mmCIF file of C-alpha atoms in Angstrom:
data_model
loop_
_atom_site.group_PDB
_atom_site.id
_atom_site.type_symbol
_atom_site.label_atom_id
_atom_site.label_comp_id
_atom_site.label_asym_id
_atom_site.label_seq_id
_atom_site.Cartn_x
_atom_site.Cartn_y
_atom_site.Cartn_z
ATOM 1 C CA MET A 1 0.066 -0.129 0.079
ATOM 2 C CA LYS A 2 3.118 2.380 0.886
ATOM 3 C CA ARG A 3 4.653 1.732 -2.603
ATOM 4 C CA TYR A 4 1.317 3.202 -4.345
ATOM 5 C CA LEU A 5 0.861 6.102 -1.803
ATOM 6 C CA PRO A 6 3.157 8.725 -3.598
ATOM 7 C CA PHE A 7 1.364 7.907 -6.772
ATOM 8 C CA VAL A 8 -1.950 8.625 -5.176
ATOM 9 C CA ILE A 9 -1.112 11.662 -3.741
ATOM 10 C CA VAL A 10 0.390 13.185 -6.502
ATOM 11 C CA ALA A 11 -2.654 12.446 -8.697
ATOM 12 C CA LEU A 12 -4.918 14.134 -5.850
ATOM 13 C CA VAL A 13 -2.724 17.395 -6.364
ATOM 14 C CA ALA A 14 -2.795 16.923 -9.840
ATOM 15 C CA LEU A 15 -6.822 16.636 -10.044
ATOM 16 C CA ALA A 16 -6.712 19.555 -7.172
ATOM 17 C CA THR A 17 -4.974 21.872 -9.033
ATOM 18 C CA ILE A 18 -7.116 20.838 -12.385
ATOM 19 C CA GLY A 19 -10.251 21.511 -10.467
ATOM 20 C CA SER A 20 -9.300 24.936 -8.609
ATOM 21 C CA GLY A 21 -7.618 25.880 -11.953
ATOM 22 C CA ALA A 22 -10.955 25.468 -13.575
ATOM 23 C CA MET A 23 -13.126 26.958 -10.767
ATOM 24 C CA LEU A 24 -10.804 30.106 -10.585
ATOM 25 C CA TYR A 25 -11.164 30.530 -14.538
ATOM 26 C CA ARG A 26 -14.770 30.581 -14.447
ATOM 27 C CA ALA A 27 -15.031 32.987 -11.863
ATOM 28 C CA LYS A 28 -12.315 35.554 -13.314
ATOM 29 C CA ARG A 29 -13.469 34.754 -16.756
ATOM 30 C CA PRO A 30 -15.048 37.943 -17.964
ATOM 31 C CA HIS A 31 -18.821 37.863 -18.472
ATOM 32 C CA VAL A 32 -18.539 40.965 -20.831
ATOM 33 C CA LEU A 33 -22.190 41.074 -22.697
ATOM 34 C CA SER A 34 -22.637 42.191 -26.146
ATOM 35 C CA ILE A 35 -24.379 45.614 -26.448
ATOM 36 C CA PRO A 36 -27.876 45.142 -26.729
ATOM 37 C CA GLU A 37 -30.081 46.623 -29.573
ATOM 38 C CA ASN A 38 -31.563 49.463 -28.003
ATOM 39 C CA LYS A 39 -28.297 50.846 -27.185
ATOM 40 C CA ILE A 40 -26.434 50.223 -30.388
ATOM 41 C CA LEU A 41 -24.679 53.688 -31.406
ATOM 42 C CA SER A 42 -26.394 55.664 -34.262
ATOM 43 C CA ALA A 43 -24.184 55.891 -37.146
ATOM 44 C CA LYS A 44 -25.112 59.546 -36.677
ATOM 45 C CA GLY A 45 -24.242 61.628 -33.101
ATOM 46 C CA ASP A 46 -26.779 63.274 -31.101
ATOM 47 C CA ALA A 47 -26.443 65.088 -27.957
ATOM 48 C CA GLU A 48 -26.544 62.542 -25.690
ATOM 49 C CA SER A 49 -24.112 60.318 -28.260
ATOM 50 C CA PRO A 50 -20.337 59.406 -26.967
ATOM 51 C CA HIS A 51 -16.966 61.149 -28.473
ATOM 52 C CA ILE A 52 -16.742 59.624 -32.037
ATOM 53 C CA ARG A 53 -13.771 59.914 -34.252
ATOM 54 C CA GLY A 54 -13.438 58.387 -38.011
ATOM 55 C CA ASN A 55 -15.735 58.509 -40.195
ATOM 56 C CA PRO A 56 -19.627 58.425 -38.654
ATOM 57 C CA ASP A 57 -20.362 56.287 -41.333
ATOM 58 C CA ALA A 58 -17.653 53.502 -41.068
ATOM 59 C CA PRO A 59 -18.863 50.050 -41.190
ATOM 60 C CA VAL A 60 -16.458 49.071 -38.278
ATOM 61 C CA THR A 61 -17.182 50.794 -34.678
ATOM 62 C CA LEU A 62 -14.621 50.267 -32.071
ATOM 63 C CA GLU A 63 -15.775 50.783 -28.940
ATOM 64 C CA GLU A 64 -13.695 51.257 -25.856
ATOM 65 C CA TYR A 65 -14.211 51.695 -22.473
ATOM 66 C CA GLY A 66 -11.014 53.353 -20.836
ATOM 67 C CA ASP A 67 -9.443 54.318 -17.538
ATOM 68 C CA PHE A 68 -7.250 57.248 -18.057
ATOM 69 C CA GLN A 69 -5.033 55.898 -15.498
ATOM 70 C CA CYS A 70 -4.662 52.336 -16.600
ATOM 71 C CA PRO A 71 -1.180 51.972 -17.940
ATOM 72 C CA PRO A 72 -2.261 49.152 -20.722
ATOM 73 C CA CYS A 73 -5.636 51.454 -21.705
ATOM 74 C CA GLY A 74 -2.384 53.843 -22.398
ATOM 75 C CA MET A 75 -0.913 51.418 -24.836
ATOM 76 C CA PHE A 76 -3.814 50.874 -26.362
ATOM 77 C CA SER A 77 -4.146 54.676 -27.077
ATOM 78 C CA ALA A 78 -0.859 54.474 -28.890
ATOM 79 C CA PHE A 79 -1.656 52.056 -30.843
ATOM 80 C CA LEU A 80 -5.277 53.059 -31.608
ATOM 81 C CA GLY A 81 -3.765 56.226 -33.482
ATOM 82 C CA GLN A 82 -1.862 53.354 -35.961
ATOM 83 C CA LEU A 83 -5.272 51.556 -35.845
ATOM 84 C CA GLU A 84 -6.883 54.595 -37.571
ATOM 85 C CA LYS A 85 -4.340 55.424 -40.130
ATOM 86 C CA GLU A 86 -4.436 51.948 -41.470
ATOM 87 C CA TYR A 87 -8.241 51.494 -41.371
ATOM 88 C CA ASP A 88 -8.731 55.131 -42.244
ATOM 89 C CA SER A 89 -12.637 55.511 -43.399
ATOM 90 C CA ARG A 90 -13.463 52.174 -42.917
ATOM 91 C CA LEU A 91 -13.083 52.223 -38.670
ATOM 92 C CA ARG A 92 -14.256 54.192 -36.294
ATOM 93 C CA VAL A 93 -13.596 54.567 -32.514
ATOM 94 C CA VAL A 94 -16.012 55.314 -29.708
ATOM 95 C CA PHE A 95 -14.685 56.212 -26.279
ATOM 96 C CA ARG A 96 -16.536 55.559 -23.107
ATOM 97 C CA ASN A 97 -15.267 56.668 -19.683
ATOM 98 C CA PHE A 98 -15.161 53.872 -17.215
ATOM 99 C CA PRO A 99 -12.685 54.790 -14.014
ATOM 100 C CA LEU A 100 -11.728 52.556 -11.915
ATOM 101 C CA THR A 101 -11.319 53.557 -8.226
ATOM 102 C CA MET A 102 -8.168 51.704 -7.678
ATOM 103 C CA HIS A 103 -6.736 54.588 -9.805
ATOM 104 C CA GLU A 104 -6.410 57.786 -7.551
ATOM 105 C CA HIS A 105 -6.894 60.365 -10.446
ATOM 106 C CA ALA A 106 -8.352 58.310 -13.041
ATOM 107 C CA ARG A 107 -11.895 59.881 -12.177
ATOM 108 C CA GLU A 108 -10.696 63.307 -12.431
ATOM 109 C CA ALA A 109 -9.109 62.553 -15.488
ATOM 110 C CA ALA A 110 -12.410 61.505 -16.987
ATOM 111 C CA LEU A 111 -13.771 64.679 -15.937
ATOM 112 C CA ALA A 112 -10.904 67.141 -17.403
ATOM 113 C CA ALA A 113 -11.543 64.866 -21.033
ATOM 114 C CA GLU A 114 -15.175 65.876 -20.322
ATOM 115 C CA ALA A 115 -14.299 69.298 -20.080
ATOM 116 C CA ALA A 116 -12.662 69.785 -22.893
ATOM 117 C CA GLY A 117 -14.934 67.943 -24.881
ATOM 118 C CA LEU A 118 -17.757 70.731 -23.593
ATOM 119 C CA GLN A 119 -15.355 72.863 -25.837
ATOM 120 C CA GLY A 120 -15.087 70.315 -28.795
ATOM 121 C CA ARG A 121 -11.702 69.210 -27.828
ATOM 122 C CA PHE A 122 -12.393 65.718 -26.274
ATOM 123 C CA TRP A 123 -10.019 63.524 -28.397
ATOM 124 C CA GLU A 124 -7.484 66.242 -28.211
ATOM 125 C CA MET A 125 -7.130 66.409 -24.266
ATOM 126 C CA HIS A 126 -7.697 62.023 -24.515
ATOM 127 C CA ASP A 127 -4.599 62.151 -26.083
ATOM 128 C CA VAL A 128 -2.686 64.197 -24.127
ATOM 129 C CA LEU A 129 -4.018 62.515 -21.154
ATOM 130 C CA TYR A 130 -2.469 59.418 -21.931
ATOM 131 C CA ARG A 131 0.473 60.503 -24.006
ATOM 132 C CA GLU A 132 1.536 62.355 -19.998
ATOM 133 C CA GLN A 133 -0.119 59.675 -18.109
ATOM 134 C CA GLU A 134 3.349 58.652 -16.406
ATOM 135 C CA THR A 135 3.815 62.036 -15.403
ATOM 136 C CA TRP A 136 0.420 63.007 -13.879
ATOM 137 C CA SER A 137 -0.434 59.506 -12.613
ATOM 138 C CA LYS A 138 2.371 60.012 -9.608
ATOM 139 C CA ALA A 139 1.545 64.068 -9.536
ATOM 140 C CA PRO A 140 0.258 65.398 -6.283
ATOM 141 C CA ASN A 141 -1.045 68.334 -8.124
ATOM 142 C CA VAL A 142 -3.159 66.653 -11.032
ATOM 143 C CA ARG A 143 -5.381 69.257 -11.193
ATOM 144 C CA GLU A 144 -3.166 72.018 -11.923
ATOM 145 C CA LEU A 145 -1.393 69.478 -14.944
ATOM 146 C CA PHE A 146 -4.709 68.678 -16.370
ATOM 147 C CA GLU A 147 -5.412 73.140 -16.565
ATOM 148 C CA SER A 148 -1.859 73.663 -18.241
ATOM 149 C CA TYR A 149 -2.891 70.614 -20.768
ATOM 150 C CA ALA A 150 -6.089 72.384 -21.366
ATOM 151 C CA GLY A 151 -4.364 75.893 -22.063
ATOM 152 C CA THR A 152 -2.005 74.123 -24.249
ATOM 153 C CA ILE A 153 -4.781 72.642 -26.832
ATOM 154 C CA GLY A 154 -6.224 75.934 -26.597
ATOM 155 C CA LEU A 155 -9.203 75.826 -24.215
ATOM 156 C CA ASP A 156 -10.777 78.429 -22.381
ATOM 157 C CA VAL A 157 -9.109 77.818 -18.879
ATOM 158 C CA ASP A 158 -11.470 79.240 -16.911
ATOM 159 C CA LYS A 159 -14.501 77.331 -18.356
ATOM 160 C CA PHE A 160 -12.707 74.506 -18.442
ATOM 161 C CA LYS A 161 -11.765 74.934 -14.513
ATOM 162 C CA LYS A 162 -15.715 75.431 -14.048
ATOM 163 C CA ASP A 163 -17.030 73.199 -15.955
ATOM 164 C CA MET A 164 -14.622 70.127 -14.303
ATOM 165 C CA ASP A 165 -16.796 71.384 -11.324
ATOM 166 C CA GLY A 166 -19.478 71.455 -12.917
ATOM 167 C CA GLU A 167 -23.030 68.745 -12.852
ATOM 168 C CA GLN A 168 -23.016 67.774 -16.383
ATOM 169 C CA VAL A 169 -19.724 66.438 -16.815
ATOM 170 C CA LYS A 170 -19.662 64.425 -13.582
ATOM 171 C CA ALA A 171 -22.851 62.813 -15.050
ATOM 172 C CA ARG A 172 -21.690 62.585 -18.362
ATOM 173 C CA VAL A 173 -19.121 60.239 -16.421
ATOM 174 C CA GLU A 174 -21.387 58.637 -14.295
ATOM 175 C CA ALA A 175 -23.676 57.940 -17.363
ATOM 176 C CA ASP A 176 -20.588 56.189 -19.135
ATOM 177 C CA ARG A 177 -19.597 54.280 -16.112
ATOM 178 C CA GLN A 178 -23.048 53.032 -15.827
ATOM 179 C CA ARG A 179 -23.641 51.479 -19.102
ATOM 180 C CA GLY A 180 -20.122 49.768 -19.087
ATOM 181 C CA GLN A 181 -21.177 48.357 -15.463
ATOM 182 C CA SER A 182 -24.369 47.078 -17.019
ATOM 183 C CA LEU A 183 -22.746 45.401 -19.823
ATOM 184 C CA GLY A 184 -20.494 43.401 -16.963
ATOM 185 C CA ILE A 185 -17.268 45.263 -17.655
ATOM 186 C CA GLN A 186 -14.595 44.921 -15.050
ATOM 187 C CA LEU A 187 -11.836 45.529 -16.930
ATOM 188 C CA THR A 188 -9.743 48.324 -18.754
ATOM 189 C CA PRO A 189 -9.831 48.172 -21.774
ATOM 190 C CA THR A 190 -12.767 46.752 -22.830
ATOM 191 C CA LEU A 191 -13.080 46.626 -26.644
ATOM 192 C CA PHE A 192 -16.253 46.337 -28.469
ATOM 193 C CA ILE A 193 -16.064 45.821 -32.271
ATOM 194 C CA ASN A 194 -19.111 46.369 -33.537
ATOM 195 C CA ASN A 195 -20.992 45.797 -30.776
ATOM 196 C CA GLN A 196 -19.224 42.693 -29.594
ATOM 197 C CA PRO A 197 -17.083 42.344 -26.859
ATOM 198 C CA LEU A 198 -13.375 41.764 -28.023
ATOM 199 C CA ASP A 199 -12.459 38.370 -25.730
ATOM 200 C CA PRO A 200 -9.371 39.542 -23.528
ATOM 201 C CA LYS A 201 -6.890 37.171 -24.939
ATOM 202 C CA ASP A 202 -7.352 38.641 -28.107
ATOM 203 C CA LYS A 203 -6.446 42.491 -26.740
ATOM 204 C CA ASN A 204 -3.208 42.793 -28.878
ATOM 205 C CA PRO A 205 -2.301 44.388 -32.175
ATOM 206 C CA GLU A 206 -2.914 41.294 -33.942
ATOM 207 C CA GLY A 207 -5.931 40.115 -32.566
ATOM 208 C CA ILE A 208 -7.600 43.387 -32.536
ATOM 209 C CA ARG A 209 -7.042 43.837 -36.316
ATOM 210 C CA ALA A 210 -8.030 40.170 -37.321
ATOM 211 C CA GLU A 211 -11.182 41.037 -35.309
ATOM 212 C CA ILE A 212 -11.468 44.159 -37.489
ATOM 213 C CA ASN A 213 -10.877 42.435 -40.607
ATOM 214 C CA ALA A 214 -13.391 39.626 -39.702
ATOM 215 C CA ALA A 215 -15.862 42.314 -38.998
ATOM 216 C CA LEU A 216 -15.281 44.482 -42.583
ATOM 217 C CA GLN A 217 -15.428 40.875 -44.397
ATOM 218 C CA LYS A 218 -18.752 40.291 -42.497
ATOM 219 C CA LYS A 219 -20.093 43.693 -43.367
ATOM 220 C CA SER A 220 -19.268 43.369 -46.812
ATOM 221 C CA GLN A 221 -21.270 40.015 -47.134
ATOM 222 C CA THR A 222 -24.795 41.648 -45.915
ATOM 223 C CA MET B 1 17.816 11.674 14.342
ATOM 224 C CA THR B 2 18.790 9.494 11.280
ATOM 225 C CA VAL B 3 20.884 10.801 8.450
ATOM 226 C CA SER B 4 17.812 8.786 6.580
ATOM 227 C CA ARG B 5 15.198 10.405 8.571
ATOM 228 C CA PHE B 6 16.503 14.255 8.478
ATOM 229 C CA ARG B 7 16.234 12.996 4.331
ATOM 230 C CA THR B 8 12.933 12.376 4.291
ATOM 231 C CA ILE B 9 11.727 15.367 6.687
ATOM 232 C CA ILE B 10 13.427 17.769 3.953
ATOM 233 C CA TYR B 11 11.699 15.920 1.332
ATOM 234 C CA ILE B 12 8.348 16.268 2.806
ATOM 235 C CA VAL B 13 9.258 20.291 3.755
ATOM 236 C CA ALA B 14 10.210 20.371 0.024
ATOM 237 C CA ALA B 15 6.885 19.031 -1.146
ATOM 238 C CA ILE B 16 4.802 21.254 1.127
ATOM 239 C CA VAL B 17 7.192 24.388 -0.262
ATOM 240 C CA SER B 18 6.308 23.366 -3.927
ATOM 241 C CA LEU B 19 2.814 23.173 -3.355
ATOM 242 C CA ALA B 20 2.650 26.930 -1.886
ATOM 243 C CA GLY B 21 4.020 27.769 -5.115
ATOM 244 C CA LEU B 22 2.133 25.287 -7.129
ATOM 245 C CA ALA B 23 -0.916 27.676 -6.048
ATOM 246 C CA ASP B 24 0.493 30.557 -6.557
ATOM 247 C CA ALA B 25 1.620 29.675 -10.744
ATOM 248 C CA THR B 26 -2.204 28.315 -10.876
ATOM 249 C CA TYR B 27 -3.268 31.609 -10.184
ATOM 250 C CA LEU B 28 -1.274 33.421 -12.146
ATOM 251 C CA SER B 29 -2.013 31.235 -15.023
ATOM 252 C CA VAL B 30 -5.627 31.507 -14.793
ATOM 253 C CA GLN B 31 -4.914 35.158 -14.938
ATOM 254 C CA ALA B 32 -2.808 34.782 -17.792
ATOM 255 C CA LEU B 33 -5.382 33.276 -19.438
ATOM 256 C CA THR B 34 -8.320 34.551 -18.978
ATOM 257 C CA GLY B 35 -6.684 37.795 -19.745
ATOM 258 C CA GLU B 36 -6.364 39.610 -16.877
ATOM 259 C CA THR B 37 -2.864 40.494 -17.105
ATOM 260 C CA LEU B 38 -3.763 42.634 -19.924
ATOM 261 C CA GLY B 39 -6.029 45.215 -18.251
ATOM 262 C CA CYS B 40 -6.871 46.945 -15.111
ATOM 263 C CA GLY B 41 -9.255 46.179 -12.834
ATOM 264 C CA GLY B 42 -8.149 42.779 -11.399
ATOM 265 C CA SER B 43 -5.139 42.346 -9.304
ATOM 266 C CA PRO B 44 -3.478 45.934 -9.291
ATOM 267 C CA ASP B 45 0.696 46.732 -9.492
ATOM 268 C CA CYS B 46 1.234 43.407 -11.505
ATOM 269 C CA PHE B 47 0.338 44.666 -15.035
ATOM 270 C CA ARG B 48 3.874 46.018 -15.722
ATOM 271 C CA VAL B 49 5.430 42.637 -15.085
ATOM 272 C CA LEU B 50 2.970 40.269 -16.273
ATOM 273 C CA GLY B 51 1.636 42.199 -19.044
ATOM 274 C CA SER B 52 5.235 42.465 -20.741
ATOM 275 C CA PRO B 53 6.390 40.632 -23.481
ATOM 276 C CA TYR B 54 9.268 39.035 -21.001
ATOM 277 C CA ALA B 55 5.833 37.238 -18.961
ATOM 278 C CA ARG B 56 5.220 35.061 -22.538
ATOM 279 C CA ILE B 57 7.573 32.726 -24.023
ATOM 280 C CA GLY B 58 6.409 31.605 -27.354
ATOM 281 C CA GLY B 59 3.065 33.143 -26.957
ATOM 282 C CA ILE B 60 2.503 30.754 -23.600
ATOM 283 C CA PRO B 61 2.610 32.136 -20.664
ATOM 284 C CA VAL B 62 5.730 31.692 -18.260
ATOM 285 C CA ALA B 63 3.479 30.739 -15.326
ATOM 286 C CA LEU B 64 2.385 27.821 -16.967
ATOM 287 C CA PHE B 65 6.011 26.560 -17.146
ATOM 288 C CA GLY B 66 6.185 27.661 -13.302
ATOM 289 C CA LEU B 67 2.925 25.486 -12.568
ATOM 290 C CA LEU B 68 4.796 22.758 -14.904
ATOM 291 C CA ALA B 69 7.877 23.024 -12.584
ATOM 292 C CA TYR B 70 6.355 23.455 -9.232
ATOM 293 C CA PHE B 71 4.304 20.253 -9.884
ATOM 294 C CA SER B 72 7.083 18.663 -11.252
ATOM 295 C CA ALA B 73 9.144 19.596 -8.092
ATOM 296 C CA PHE B 74 6.223 18.246 -5.923
ATOM 297 C CA SER B 75 6.047 14.759 -7.508
ATOM 298 C CA PHE B 76 9.926 14.176 -7.357
ATOM 299 C CA ALA B 77 9.938 15.482 -3.710
ATOM 300 C CA THR B 78 6.986 13.356 -2.998
ATOM 301 C CA PHE B 79 8.596 10.332 -4.296
ATOM 302 C CA ALA B 80 11.986 11.009 -2.797
ATOM 303 C CA ALA B 81 9.778 11.405 0.526
ATOM 304 C CA PHE B 82 8.446 7.342 0.127
ATOM 305 C CA GLY B 83 11.891 6.048 -0.913
ATOM 306 C CA TYR B 84 12.016 6.314 -4.328
ATOM 307 C CA ALA B 85 15.756 7.113 -5.183
ATOM 308 C CA ARG B 86 15.733 7.831 -8.121
ATOM 309 C CA ALA B 87 13.351 10.915 -7.423
ATOM 310 C CA ARG B 88 16.114 12.579 -6.314
ATOM 311 C CA ILE B 89 18.087 12.204 -9.379
ATOM 312 C CA PHE B 90 15.310 14.446 -11.199
ATOM 313 C CA LEU B 91 14.759 16.718 -8.210
ATOM 314 C CA ILE B 92 17.936 18.066 -8.016
ATOM 315 C CA PRO B 93 18.113 19.383 -11.507
ATOM 316 C CA THR B 94 14.718 20.638 -11.460
ATOM 317 C CA ILE B 95 15.054 22.616 -8.880
ATOM 318 C CA GLY B 96 18.353 23.731 -9.929
ATOM 319 C CA ALA B 97 16.875 24.834 -13.501
ATOM 320 C CA MET B 98 13.595 26.954 -11.387
ATOM 321 C CA PHE B 99 16.409 28.289 -9.357
ATOM 322 C CA LEU B 100 18.230 30.180 -12.656
ATOM 323 C CA GLY B 101 15.049 30.942 -14.331
ATOM 324 C CA THR B 102 13.980 32.507 -11.307
ATOM 325 C CA LEU B 103 17.287 34.535 -11.513
ATOM 326 C CA TRP B 104 16.384 35.598 -14.681
ATOM 327 C CA LEU B 105 13.049 36.608 -14.105
ATOM 328 C CA LEU B 106 14.325 38.827 -11.224
ATOM 329 C CA TYR B 107 16.921 40.627 -13.110
ATOM 330 C CA VAL B 108 14.187 41.302 -15.410
ATOM 331 C CA GLN B 109 11.687 42.853 -13.262
ATOM 332 C CA ALA B 110 14.501 44.627 -11.439
ATOM 333 C CA PHE B 111 16.634 45.707 -14.400
ATOM 334 C CA LEU B 112 14.784 45.709 -17.383
ATOM 335 C CA LEU B 113 10.896 46.674 -15.850
ATOM 336 C CA HIS B 114 11.893 48.716 -13.208
ATOM 337 C CA ALA B 115 8.630 46.599 -11.471
ATOM 338 C CA TYR B 116 7.784 44.040 -9.494
ATOM 339 C CA CYS B 117 4.946 41.833 -9.164
ATOM 340 C CA ARG B 118 3.871 40.340 -5.651
ATOM 341 C CA TYR B 119 3.113 37.187 -6.842
ATOM 342 C CA CYS B 120 6.247 36.653 -8.901
ATOM 343 C CA LEU B 121 8.265 37.964 -5.925
ATOM 344 C CA PHE B 122 6.143 35.050 -3.883
ATOM 345 C CA SER B 123 7.085 32.171 -6.230
ATOM 346 C CA ALA B 124 11.004 33.581 -6.305
ATOM 347 C CA ALA B 125 10.755 33.323 -2.403
ATOM 348 C CA THR B 126 9.518 29.563 -2.585
ATOM 349 C CA THR B 127 11.978 29.098 -5.302
ATOM 350 C CA PHE B 128 15.209 29.935 -3.427
ATOM 351 C CA LEU B 129 13.786 28.310 -0.327
ATOM 352 C CA LEU B 130 13.356 24.670 -2.231
ATOM 353 C CA ALA B 131 16.826 25.694 -3.608
ATOM 354 C CA GLY B 132 18.006 25.960 -0.042
ATOM 355 C CA LEU B 133 16.475 22.708 1.188
ATOM 356 C CA VAL B 134 18.125 21.103 -1.806
ATOM 357 C CA ILE B 135 21.592 22.366 -0.717
ATOM 358 C CA ALA B 136 20.747 20.741 2.989
ATOM 359 C CA LEU B 137 20.189 17.405 1.440
ATOM 360 C CA PRO B 138 22.396 15.257 3.336
ATOM 361 C CA PRO B 139 24.902 13.914 0.489
ATOM 362 C CA GLY B 140 24.608 9.923 -0.217
ATOM 363 C CA ARG B 141 22.376 7.408 -1.567
ATOM 364 C CA ASP B 142 18.268 7.201 -0.566
ATOM 365 C CA ARG B 143 17.264 4.169 0.720
ATOM 366 C CA ALA B 144 15.081 2.522 -2.034
ATOM 367 C CA VAL B 145 12.157 1.435 -1.247
ATOM 368 C CA SER B 146 11.370 -2.034 -1.174
#
């Protein structure tokens, strides 16, 4: 009996490892829903629409739920610029705020971007925030930095300051966040391509291009 | 305490330590497979390490290699504790390879990424402990199981 006991122990540990790994995988796997029909973005923007960049009639929409203080979102932002150049009029990009509580300045950065959006410069502020992420993420005086960015991109800084504290931008950020929560979003960046959530494992240049190309092909067949 | 008994205790401790490493590697493997290492919102601070190109070898998460290594170390230590003499022959090079791999990963974190992941540091600690246990093994042949 003793001769076979180590085999039994090793086999039990192997089973326990596989079992616990499978349970953990099921628990941790993101359960992000597809964007439901009544929430699909229309081709043309309206007053309540999110921030869209690119051809409004593009066949493929890439929608991002992002956090300005999230390093992977920062990396994705750099790649997004390449994607927009590659796909040009075939791709439009949508950004929605999803600031995570684990990031100290994320909400404030989202408010800054929305305040810039009220002066028609959302995407400029979006780009600056991601480009300077390393700097402001660690700074104690983020508000001053955001105000300097506002000046750099040509905003009325006094209006920007006032808007950052206003209810409109807070409501906008909160609306995006609640929408993301209703879709089961927990991580950032979470991406949707033509309303279908991108598998987190495909959140790399090759995976994203493959999904965009597949969406383009599907659109051309319909 | 006889040398043989001391050796058995070392093997048992090594098996237990390997289990701790196995649990850690399993968790990291699941994180890598679910894509959690590629985003924020899961475990904080670890993205810079677990989301870096160094976290994969040929597209396979390093954590999976670690899982395999810890399971192997646990298996060999368990068999060695029960007197299977050949298990020690496999245990020592396995832990040796894990030690060298750990040194490389620590170098990557300290000097290339300038960032640390707590789970990786825990794994490093368990590997160092395993290496220490192997060094503490008295020389000589294990009694073969009858």
